[in-house]
Amino acid sequence: MKKLLVLFFLISFKISFCQEGKIYLKNSAVVSGVEKVFVYAPPKGFLIPDNAFVRIVYQLNMPQPVPLIKKEGTYEFSLALPDSLNFVMFTISDGKKNMVDDNNKKGFVVYLKEETKEELEISKLNKLQLSFYENSALGLKIK
């Protein structure tokens, strides 16, 4: 009985503190000088308004939000990003800048340079250095 109760609490904890939505590159190969297409897959049963936008932060820059385009159960958006970027952060908001999905105040991170272990580690270190800015710009609570 104890094991069943512990299992129940673990599953409840996971469900309450984890969102299943994600943002990822549509094409895993990053091509220099070409606009990158990203896919946003919201959690199941999550209602995304028609006028949803993606808020973006990278390298102390916060460009204008980009509209989400619905495509068969997922959403897509395109960005022209500098080739030197290691990562980019996203949140989803509505047309009035109200937060719709911020991944439990952690934002969505996409690492653009992760082909080798060294590239991924450098990308993660760059992200850590900019956590304060990301928190402020996107209203996140990254520790």
PDB file of C-alpha atoms in Angstrom:
ATOM      1  CA  MET A   1       0.000   0.000   0.000  1.00  0.00           C
ATOM      2  CA  LYS A   2       2.873   2.376   0.848  1.00  0.00           C
ATOM      3  CA  LYS A   3       4.479   1.795  -2.542  1.00  0.00           C
ATOM      4  CA  LEU A   4       1.226   2.553  -4.309  1.00  0.00           C
ATOM      5  CA  LEU A   5       0.777   5.769  -2.334  1.00  0.00           C
ATOM      6  CA  VAL A   6       4.361   6.888  -3.051  1.00  0.00           C
ATOM      7  CA  LEU A   7       3.892   6.107  -6.748  1.00  0.00           C
ATOM      8  CA  PHE A   8       0.697   8.160  -6.808  1.00  0.00           C
ATOM      9  CA  PHE A   9       2.461  11.171  -5.232  1.00  0.00           C
ATOM     10  CA  LEU A  10       5.392  10.918  -7.641  1.00  0.00           C
ATOM     11  CA  ILE A  11       3.100  10.873 -10.662  1.00  0.00           C
ATOM     12  CA  SER A  12       1.055  13.785  -9.271  1.00  0.00           C
ATOM     13  CA  PHE A  13       4.243  15.768  -8.651  1.00  0.00           C
ATOM     14  CA  LYS A  14       5.482  15.155 -12.184  1.00  0.00           C
ATOM     15  CA  ILE A  15       2.170  16.186 -13.732  1.00  0.00           C
ATOM     16  CA  SER A  16       1.847  19.362 -11.686  1.00  0.00           C
ATOM     17  CA  PHE A  17       5.386  20.643 -12.304  1.00  0.00           C
ATOM     18  CA  CYS A  18       5.971  19.570 -15.868  1.00  0.00           C
ATOM     19  CA  GLN A  19       4.575  20.858 -19.099  1.00  0.00           C
ATOM     20  CA  GLU A  20       4.770  18.744 -22.169  1.00  0.00           C
ATOM     21  CA  GLY A  21       4.923  21.600 -24.655  1.00  0.00           C
ATOM     22  CA  LYS A  22       8.126  22.163 -26.555  1.00  0.00           C
ATOM     23  CA  ILE A  23       9.748  24.287 -29.213  1.00  0.00           C
ATOM     24  CA  TYR A  24      12.293  22.816 -31.599  1.00  0.00           C
ATOM     25  CA  LEU A  25      13.903  23.434 -34.986  1.00  0.00           C
ATOM     26  CA  LYS A  26      11.891  21.979 -37.857  1.00  0.00           C
ATOM     27  CA  ASN A  27      15.078  21.045 -39.690  1.00  0.00           C
ATOM     28  CA  SER A  28      17.791  19.884 -37.336  1.00  0.00           C
ATOM     29  CA  ALA A  29      20.532  21.082 -39.696  1.00  0.00           C
ATOM     30  CA  VAL A  30      21.229  24.777 -39.093  1.00  0.00           C
ATOM     31  CA  VAL A  31      22.081  26.390 -42.434  1.00  0.00           C
ATOM     32  CA  SER A  32      24.032  29.644 -42.397  1.00  0.00           C
ATOM     33  CA  GLY A  33      22.201  32.718 -43.703  1.00  0.00           C
ATOM     34  CA  VAL A  34      18.819  30.983 -44.007  1.00  0.00           C
ATOM     35  CA  GLU A  35      15.721  31.810 -41.970  1.00  0.00           C
ATOM     36  CA  LYS A  36      15.150  29.115 -39.344  1.00  0.00           C
ATOM     37  CA  VAL A  37      11.749  27.488 -38.970  1.00  0.00           C
ATOM     38  CA  PHE A  38      10.697  26.469 -35.456  1.00  0.00           C
ATOM     39  CA  VAL A  39       7.833  24.235 -34.363  1.00  0.00           C
ATOM     40  CA  TYR A  40       5.818  24.791 -31.180  1.00  0.00           C
ATOM     41  CA  ALA A  41       3.956  21.707 -29.956  1.00  0.00           C
ATOM     42  CA  PRO A  42       1.647  22.789 -27.108  1.00  0.00           C
ATOM     43  CA  PRO A  43       0.724  20.420 -24.263  1.00  0.00           C
ATOM     44  CA  LYS A  44      -2.294  18.233 -24.980  1.00  0.00           C
ATOM     45  CA  GLY A  45      -5.546  20.040 -24.292  1.00  0.00           C
ATOM     46  CA  PHE A  46      -3.798  23.409 -24.064  1.00  0.00           C
ATOM     47  CA  LEU A  47      -5.811  26.176 -25.730  1.00  0.00           C
ATOM     48  CA  ILE A  48      -3.727  28.543 -27.877  1.00  0.00           C
ATOM     49  CA  PRO A  49      -5.519  31.750 -28.950  1.00  0.00           C
ATOM     50  CA  ASP A  50      -5.758  32.600 -32.645  1.00  0.00           C
ATOM     51  CA  ASN A  51      -3.642  35.724 -32.199  1.00  0.00           C
ATOM     52  CA  ALA A  52      -0.756  34.006 -30.351  1.00  0.00           C
ATOM     53  CA  PHE A  53       2.778  35.335 -30.680  1.00  0.00           C
ATOM     54  CA  VAL A  54       6.239  34.068 -29.850  1.00  0.00           C
ATOM     55  CA  ARG A  55       8.362  36.359 -27.706  1.00  0.00           C
ATOM     56  CA  ILE A  56      12.082  35.918 -28.369  1.00  0.00           C
ATOM     57  CA  VAL A  57      15.271  36.712 -26.473  1.00  0.00           C
ATOM     58  CA  TYR A  58      18.889  36.157 -27.482  1.00  0.00           C
ATOM     59  CA  GLN A  59      22.221  37.897 -26.713  1.00  0.00           C
ATOM     60  CA  LEU A  60      20.642  40.844 -24.843  1.00  0.00           C
ATOM     61  CA  ASN A  61      18.259  41.358 -27.798  1.00  0.00           C
ATOM     62  CA  MET A  62      14.488  41.149 -27.735  1.00  0.00           C
ATOM     63  CA  PRO A  63      13.153  41.413 -31.287  1.00  0.00           C
ATOM     64  CA  GLN A  64       9.494  42.024 -32.096  1.00  0.00           C
ATOM     65  CA  PRO A  65       7.192  39.078 -31.339  1.00  0.00           C
ATOM     66  CA  VAL A  66       6.527  36.716 -34.242  1.00  0.00           C
ATOM     67  CA  PRO A  67       3.038  35.308 -34.966  1.00  0.00           C
ATOM     68  CA  LEU A  68       2.376  31.588 -34.575  1.00  0.00           C
ATOM     69  CA  ILE A  69       0.943  29.865 -37.633  1.00  0.00           C
ATOM     70  CA  LYS A  70      -1.229  26.801 -36.979  1.00  0.00           C
ATOM     71  CA  LYS A  71      -0.172  23.677 -38.901  1.00  0.00           C
ATOM     72  CA  GLU A  72      -1.947  20.350 -38.169  1.00  0.00           C
ATOM     73  CA  GLY A  73      -1.884  20.216 -34.353  1.00  0.00           C
ATOM     74  CA  THR A  74       1.361  22.167 -34.015  1.00  0.00           C
ATOM     75  CA  TYR A  75       2.383  25.724 -34.705  1.00  0.00           C
ATOM     76  CA  GLU A  76       5.271  27.120 -36.730  1.00  0.00           C
ATOM     77  CA  PHE A  77       7.162  30.372 -36.909  1.00  0.00           C
ATOM     78  CA  SER A  78      10.231  31.573 -38.800  1.00  0.00           C
ATOM     79  CA  LEU A  79      13.126  33.711 -37.617  1.00  0.00           C
ATOM     80  CA  ALA A  80      16.184  35.238 -39.203  1.00  0.00           C
ATOM     81  CA  LEU A  81      18.827  34.804 -36.497  1.00  0.00           C
ATOM     82  CA  PRO A  82      22.533  35.638 -36.437  1.00  0.00           C
ATOM     83  CA  ASP A  83      24.746  32.666 -37.291  1.00  0.00           C
ATOM     84  CA  SER A  84      26.839  33.279 -34.182  1.00  0.00           C
ATOM     85  CA  LEU A  85      23.986  32.376 -31.782  1.00  0.00           C
ATOM     86  CA  ASN A  86      24.368  29.385 -29.491  1.00  0.00           C
ATOM     87  CA  PHE A  87      20.812  29.404 -28.124  1.00  0.00           C
ATOM     88  CA  VAL A  88      17.540  31.309 -28.219  1.00  0.00           C
ATOM     89  CA  MET A  89      14.745  31.608 -25.610  1.00  0.00           C
ATOM     90  CA  PHE A  90      11.004  31.740 -26.286  1.00  0.00           C
ATOM     91  CA  THR A  91       7.660  32.222 -24.572  1.00  0.00           C
ATOM     92  CA  ILE A  92       4.161  32.220 -26.051  1.00  0.00           C
ATOM     93  CA  SER A  93       1.806  35.159 -25.477  1.00  0.00           C
ATOM     94  CA  ASP A  94      -1.472  36.452 -26.847  1.00  0.00           C
ATOM     95  CA  GLY A  95      -2.035  39.658 -28.810  1.00  0.00           C
ATOM     96  CA  LYS A  96      -2.297  41.694 -25.579  1.00  0.00           C
ATOM     97  CA  LYS A  97       1.102  40.406 -24.335  1.00  0.00           C
ATOM     98  CA  ASN A  98      -0.532  38.144 -21.733  1.00  0.00           C
ATOM     99  CA  MET A  99       1.511  35.011 -21.137  1.00  0.00           C
ATOM    100  CA  VAL A 100      -0.054  31.882 -22.640  1.00  0.00           C
ATOM    101  CA  ASP A 101       2.787  29.356 -22.220  1.00  0.00           C
ATOM    102  CA  ASP A 102       6.102  30.064 -20.514  1.00  0.00           C
ATOM    103  CA  ASN A 103       7.009  26.462 -19.653  1.00  0.00           C
ATOM    104  CA  ASN A 104       6.361  26.952 -15.925  1.00  0.00           C
ATOM    105  CA  LYS A 105       8.311  30.248 -15.817  1.00  0.00           C
ATOM    106  CA  LYS A 106      11.395  28.584 -17.369  1.00  0.00           C
ATOM    107  CA  GLY A 107      10.858  29.581 -20.994  1.00  0.00           C
ATOM    108  CA  PHE A 108      11.627  27.384 -23.958  1.00  0.00           C
ATOM    109  CA  VAL A 109      15.298  27.018 -24.845  1.00  0.00           C
ATOM    110  CA  VAL A 110      16.532  25.898 -28.245  1.00  0.00           C
ATOM    111  CA  TYR A 111      20.252  25.246 -28.517  1.00  0.00           C
ATOM    112  CA  LEU A 112      21.411  26.075 -32.029  1.00  0.00           C
ATOM    113  CA  LYS A 113      24.945  24.759 -31.636  1.00  0.00           C
ATOM    114  CA  GLU A 114      24.939  21.297 -30.115  1.00  0.00           C
ATOM    115  CA  GLU A 115      26.561  19.043 -32.677  1.00  0.00           C
ATOM    116  CA  THR A 116      29.450  18.210 -30.355  1.00  0.00           C
ATOM    117  CA  LYS A 117      29.541  17.930 -26.582  1.00  0.00           C
ATOM    118  CA  GLU A 118      31.856  20.951 -26.431  1.00  0.00           C
ATOM    119  CA  GLU A 119      29.471  23.120 -28.491  1.00  0.00           C
ATOM    120  CA  LEU A 120      26.556  22.147 -26.270  1.00  0.00           C
ATOM    121  CA  GLU A 121      28.495  22.946 -23.089  1.00  0.00           C
ATOM    122  CA  ILE A 122      29.481  26.373 -24.465  1.00  0.00           C
ATOM    123  CA  SER A 123      25.837  27.007 -25.393  1.00  0.00           C
ATOM    124  CA  LYS A 124      24.699  26.101 -21.879  1.00  0.00           C
ATOM    125  CA  LEU A 125      27.335  28.371 -20.314  1.00  0.00           C
ATOM    126  CA  ASN A 126      26.219  31.272 -22.530  1.00  0.00           C
ATOM    127  CA  LYS A 127      22.635  30.659 -21.444  1.00  0.00           C
ATOM    128  CA  LEU A 128      23.638  30.737 -17.773  1.00  0.00           C
ATOM    129  CA  GLN A 129      25.388  34.068 -18.257  1.00  0.00           C
ATOM    130  CA  LEU A 130      22.205  35.619 -19.663  1.00  0.00           C
ATOM    131  CA  SER A 131      19.684  34.173 -17.168  1.00  0.00           C
ATOM    132  CA  PHE A 132      19.151  37.511 -15.432  1.00  0.00           C
ATOM    133  CA  TYR A 133      18.310  39.231 -18.723  1.00  0.00           C
ATOM    134  CA  GLU A 134      16.025  36.380 -19.807  1.00  0.00           C
ATOM    135  CA  ASN A 135      14.150  36.561 -16.499  1.00  0.00           C
ATOM    136  CA  SER A 136      13.656  40.284 -16.841  1.00  0.00           C
ATOM    137  CA  ALA A 137      12.782  40.398 -20.551  1.00  0.00           C
ATOM    138  CA  LEU A 138      10.396  37.441 -20.652  1.00  0.00           C
ATOM    139  CA  GLY A 139       9.064  37.497 -17.083  1.00  0.00           C
ATOM    140  CA  LEU A 140      10.649  34.160 -16.189  1.00  0.00           C
ATOM    141  CA  LYS A 141      11.927  32.787 -12.892  1.00  0.00           C
ATOM    142  CA  ILE A 142      15.064  30.904 -13.897  1.00  0.00           C
ATOM    143  CA  LYS A 143      17.291  30.201 -10.900  1.00  0.00           C
TER     144      LYS A 143
END
